[in-house]
PDB file of C-alpha atoms in Angstrom:
ATOM      1  CA  UNK E 242       0.000   0.000   0.000  1.00 53.00           C
ATOM      2  CA  UNK E 243       1.515   3.283  -1.143  1.00 71.00           C
ATOM      3  CA  UNK E 244       0.017   5.395   1.659  1.00 74.00           C
ATOM      4  CA  UNK E 245       1.579   3.272   4.414  1.00 80.00           C
ATOM      5  CA  UNK E 246       5.102   3.532   2.982  1.00 89.00           C
ATOM      6  CA  UNK E 247       4.720   7.226   2.267  1.00 93.00           C
ATOM      7  CA  UNK E 248       3.335   7.830   5.760  1.00 95.00           C
ATOM      8  CA  UNK E 249       6.273   6.166   7.500  1.00 95.00           C
ATOM      9  CA  UNK E 250       8.791   8.077   5.388  1.00 97.00           C
ATOM     10  CA  UNK E 251       6.847  11.326   5.796  1.00 98.00           C
ATOM     11  CA  UNK E 252       6.704  10.976   9.589  1.00 98.00           C
ATOM     12  CA  UNK E 253      10.499  10.672   9.648  1.00 98.00           C
ATOM     13  CA  UNK E 254      10.817  13.695   7.343  1.00 98.00           C
ATOM     14  CA  UNK E 255       8.458  15.730   9.565  1.00 98.00           C
ATOM     15  CA  UNK E 256      10.437  14.799  12.675  1.00 98.00           C
ATOM     16  CA  UNK E 257      13.760  15.801  11.079  1.00 97.00           C
ATOM     17  CA  UNK E 258      12.430  18.997   9.523  1.00 97.00           C
ATOM     18  CA  UNK E 259       9.940  20.469  12.003  1.00 97.00           C
ATOM     19  CA  UNK E 260      10.822  18.891  15.353  1.00 95.00           C
ATOM     20  CA  UNK E 261      14.601  18.534  15.134  1.00 95.00           C
ATOM     21  CA  UNK E 262      14.931  21.535  12.750  1.00 95.00           C
ATOM     22  CA  UNK E 263      17.501  19.695  10.601  1.00 95.00           C
ATOM     23  CA  UNK E 264      16.436  21.047   7.233  1.00 96.00           C
ATOM     24  CA  UNK E 265      19.308  19.729   5.085  1.00 96.00           C
ATOM     25  CA  UNK E 266      19.070  16.270   6.672  1.00 97.00           C
ATOM     26  CA  UNK E 267      15.309  16.123   6.067  1.00 98.00           C
ATOM     27  CA  UNK E 268      15.748  17.112   2.433  1.00 98.00           C
ATOM     28  CA  UNK E 269      18.598  14.638   1.899  1.00 98.00           C
ATOM     29  CA  UNK E 270      16.463  11.904   3.417  1.00 97.00           C
ATOM     30  CA  UNK E 271      13.319  12.307   1.282  1.00 97.00           C
ATOM     31  CA  UNK E 272      13.307  15.161  -1.257  1.00 98.00           C
ATOM     32  CA  UNK E 273      13.949  14.550  -4.952  1.00 98.00           C
ATOM     33  CA  UNK E 274      16.327  16.623  -7.073  1.00 97.00           C
ATOM     34  CA  UNK E 275      13.263  17.322  -9.239  1.00 97.00           C
ATOM     35  CA  UNK E 276      11.582  19.193  -6.345  1.00 98.00           C
ATOM     36  CA  UNK E 277       8.956  21.660  -7.604  1.00 98.00           C
ATOM     37  CA  UNK E 278       8.241  24.573  -5.260  1.00 98.00           C
ATOM     38  CA  UNK E 279       4.910  26.434  -5.355  1.00 98.00           C
ATOM     39  CA  UNK E 280       5.855  28.999  -2.698  1.00 96.00           C
ATOM     40  CA  UNK E 281       6.477  32.105  -4.847  1.00 95.00           C
ATOM     41  CA  UNK E 282       9.418  33.242  -2.695  1.00 95.00           C
ATOM     42  CA  UNK E 283      11.501  30.061  -3.147  1.00 97.00           C
ATOM     43  CA  UNK E 284      12.991  28.721  -6.379  1.00 97.00           C
ATOM     44  CA  UNK E 285      12.603  25.098  -7.503  1.00 98.00           C
ATOM     45  CA  UNK E 286      15.049  22.464  -6.299  1.00 98.00           C
ATOM     46  CA  UNK E 287      16.078  21.278  -2.851  1.00 98.00           C
ATOM     47  CA  UNK E 288      19.134  23.573  -2.614  1.00 98.00           C
ATOM     48  CA  UNK E 289      17.002  26.714  -2.947  1.00 97.00           C
ATOM     49  CA  UNK E 290      14.574  25.476  -0.288  1.00 97.00           C
ATOM     50  CA  UNK E 291      17.375  24.579   2.122  1.00 97.00           C
ATOM     51  CA  UNK E 292      18.996  27.991   1.613  1.00 96.00           C
ATOM     52  CA  UNK E 293      15.712  29.787   2.355  1.00 95.00           C
ATOM     53  CA  UNK E 294      14.491  27.553   5.189  1.00 94.00           C
ATOM     54  CA  UNK E 295      17.645  26.739   7.158  1.00 92.00           C
ATOM     55  CA  UNK E 296      17.828  30.209   8.756  1.00 90.00           C
ATOM     56  CA  UNK E 297      14.201  29.885   9.884  1.00 86.00           C
ATOM     57  CA  UNK E 298      14.708  26.403  11.338  1.00 85.00           C
ATOM     58  CA  UNK E 299      18.339  25.360  11.965  1.00 77.00           C
ATOM     59  CA  UNK E 300      19.568  28.809  12.912  1.00 75.00           C
ATOM     60  CA  UNK E 301      16.583  29.878  15.045  1.00 80.00           C
ATOM     61  CA  UNK E 302      16.998  28.008  18.330  1.00 86.00           C
ATOM     62  CA  UNK E 303      14.121  29.899  19.979  1.00 91.00           C
ATOM     63  CA  UNK E 304      11.655  29.130  17.190  1.00 93.00           C
ATOM     64  CA  UNK E 305       9.378  26.125  17.592  1.00 95.00           C
ATOM     65  CA  UNK E 306       7.285  24.196  15.113  1.00 96.00           C
ATOM     66  CA  UNK E 307       4.658  22.130  16.898  1.00 97.00           C
ATOM     67  CA  UNK E 308       3.180  19.444  14.658  1.00 98.00           C
ATOM     68  CA  UNK E 309      -0.592  19.303  15.114  1.00 98.00           C
ATOM     69  CA  UNK E 310      -1.532  16.629  12.590  1.00 98.00           C
ATOM     70  CA  UNK E 311      -0.216  14.628   9.679  1.00 98.00           C
ATOM     71  CA  UNK E 312      -2.411  13.432   6.830  1.00 98.00           C
ATOM     72  CA  UNK E 313      -1.295  11.064   4.065  1.00 97.00           C
ATOM     73  CA  UNK E 314      -3.432   9.931   1.132  1.00 96.00           C
ATOM     74  CA  UNK E 315      -1.653   7.905  -1.562  1.00 94.00           C
ATOM     75  CA  UNK E 316       0.906  10.302  -3.102  1.00 96.00           C
ATOM     76  CA  UNK E 317      -0.123  13.399  -1.102  1.00 97.00           C
ATOM     77  CA  UNK E 318       0.938  14.293   2.434  1.00 98.00           C
ATOM     78  CA  UNK E 319       0.125  17.288   4.612  1.00 98.00           C
ATOM     79  CA  UNK E 320       1.438  18.517   7.928  1.00 98.00           C
ATOM     80  CA  UNK E 321      -0.404  21.130  10.017  1.00 98.00           C
ATOM     81  CA  UNK E 322       2.003  23.091  12.211  1.00 98.00           C
ATOM     82  CA  UNK E 323       1.876  25.792  14.875  1.00 97.00           C
ATOM     83  CA  UNK E 324       4.919  27.982  14.184  1.00 96.00           C
ATOM     84  CA  UNK E 325       6.168  30.189  17.027  1.00 95.00           C
ATOM     85  CA  UNK E 326       9.015  32.709  17.001  1.00 90.00           C
ATOM     86  CA  UNK E 327       9.966  35.155  19.750  1.00 89.00           C
ATOM     87  CA  UNK E 328       8.670  38.634  18.999  1.00 89.00           C
ATOM     88  CA  UNK E 329       6.286  37.495  16.258  1.00 90.00           C
ATOM     89  CA  UNK E 330       2.689  36.277  16.311  1.00 93.00           C
ATOM     90  CA  UNK E 331       2.183  32.527  16.059  1.00 95.00           C
ATOM     91  CA  UNK E 332       1.235  31.182  12.636  1.00 96.00           C
ATOM     92  CA  UNK E 333      -0.825  28.261  11.429  1.00 97.00           C
ATOM     93  CA  UNK E 334       0.971  26.473   8.607  1.00 97.00           C
ATOM     94  CA  UNK E 335      -0.249  23.756   6.273  1.00 98.00           C
ATOM     95  CA  UNK E 336       2.497  22.228   4.127  1.00 98.00           C
ATOM     96  CA  UNK E 337       1.331  19.916   1.350  1.00 98.00           C
ATOM     97  CA  UNK E 338       3.757  17.573  -0.398  1.00 98.00           C
ATOM     98  CA  UNK E 339       3.449  15.226  -3.382  1.00 98.00           C
ATOM     99  CA  UNK E 340       5.354  11.943  -3.591  1.00 97.00           C
ATOM    100  CA  UNK E 341       6.594  10.237  -6.721  1.00 96.00           C
ATOM    101  CA  UNK E 342       8.545   6.978  -6.604  1.00 94.00           C
ATOM    102  CA  UNK E 343       8.903   7.249  -2.823  1.00 94.00           C
ATOM    103  CA  UNK E 344      10.403  10.766  -2.837  1.00 97.00           C
ATOM    104  CA  UNK E 345       8.892  14.214  -2.294  1.00 98.00           C
ATOM    105  CA  UNK E 346       8.757  15.976  -5.664  1.00 98.00           C
ATOM    106  CA  UNK E 347       6.402  18.912  -5.048  1.00 98.00           C
ATOM    107  CA  UNK E 348       5.414  21.332  -2.268  1.00 98.00           C
ATOM    108  CA  UNK E 349       2.668  23.865  -1.573  1.00 98.00           C
ATOM    109  CA  UNK E 350       2.190  25.864   1.632  1.00 97.00           C
ATOM    110  CA  UNK E 351      -0.470  27.992   3.261  1.00 97.00           C
ATOM    111  CA  UNK E 352       0.344  30.272   6.196  1.00 95.00           C
ATOM    112  CA  UNK E 353      -2.037  32.233   8.397  1.00 96.00           C
ATOM    113  CA  UNK E 354      -1.172  34.435  11.342  1.00 94.00           C
ATOM    114  CA  UNK E 355      -2.997  33.473  14.514  1.00 94.00           C
ATOM    115  CA  UNK E 356      -5.175  36.495  15.337  1.00 90.00           C
ATOM    116  CA  UNK E 357      -5.234  38.104  18.767  1.00 88.00           C
ATOM    117  CA  UNK E 358      -9.051  38.139  18.680  1.00 89.00           C
ATOM    118  CA  UNK E 359     -11.225  35.689  16.766  1.00 89.00           C
ATOM    119  CA  UNK E 360     -14.883  35.892  15.778  1.00 93.00           C
ATOM    120  CA  UNK E 361     -15.499  32.619  17.687  1.00 92.00           C
ATOM    121  CA  UNK E 362     -14.011  30.349  20.337  1.00 88.00           C
ATOM    122  CA  UNK E 363     -12.813  27.591  17.961  1.00 88.00           C
ATOM    123  CA  UNK E 364      -9.081  27.001  18.226  1.00 85.00           C
ATOM    124  CA  UNK E 365      -6.910  27.013  15.096  1.00 87.00           C
ATOM    125  CA  UNK E 366      -5.075  23.898  16.265  1.00 89.00           C
TER     126      UNK E 366
END
């Protein structure tokens, strides 16, 4: 079953990337050289992503990225994260990845600042 194999690999990737903040190691572990990036501020390819993301993860010891949930369906995987940095509002992040031949080949992300006041009492996480 493709989902089971992708889920196990993705959980390891998520741990390396978000929890341990080892961006280059996470990318070396699971990201393809054909990596397509849909975030308009990052070029395609794993090297561009590592260059942009390492300062936010590896080099930010006070930042935290709390994984809320992981979803995997066949060749798609998503992680929902609470991102916290000192001096900045928390953010809700949804990172969506596409697998091909057991490697991550594509990425989309959606980020939303956690508001100080909400129109309701439903939590974002």
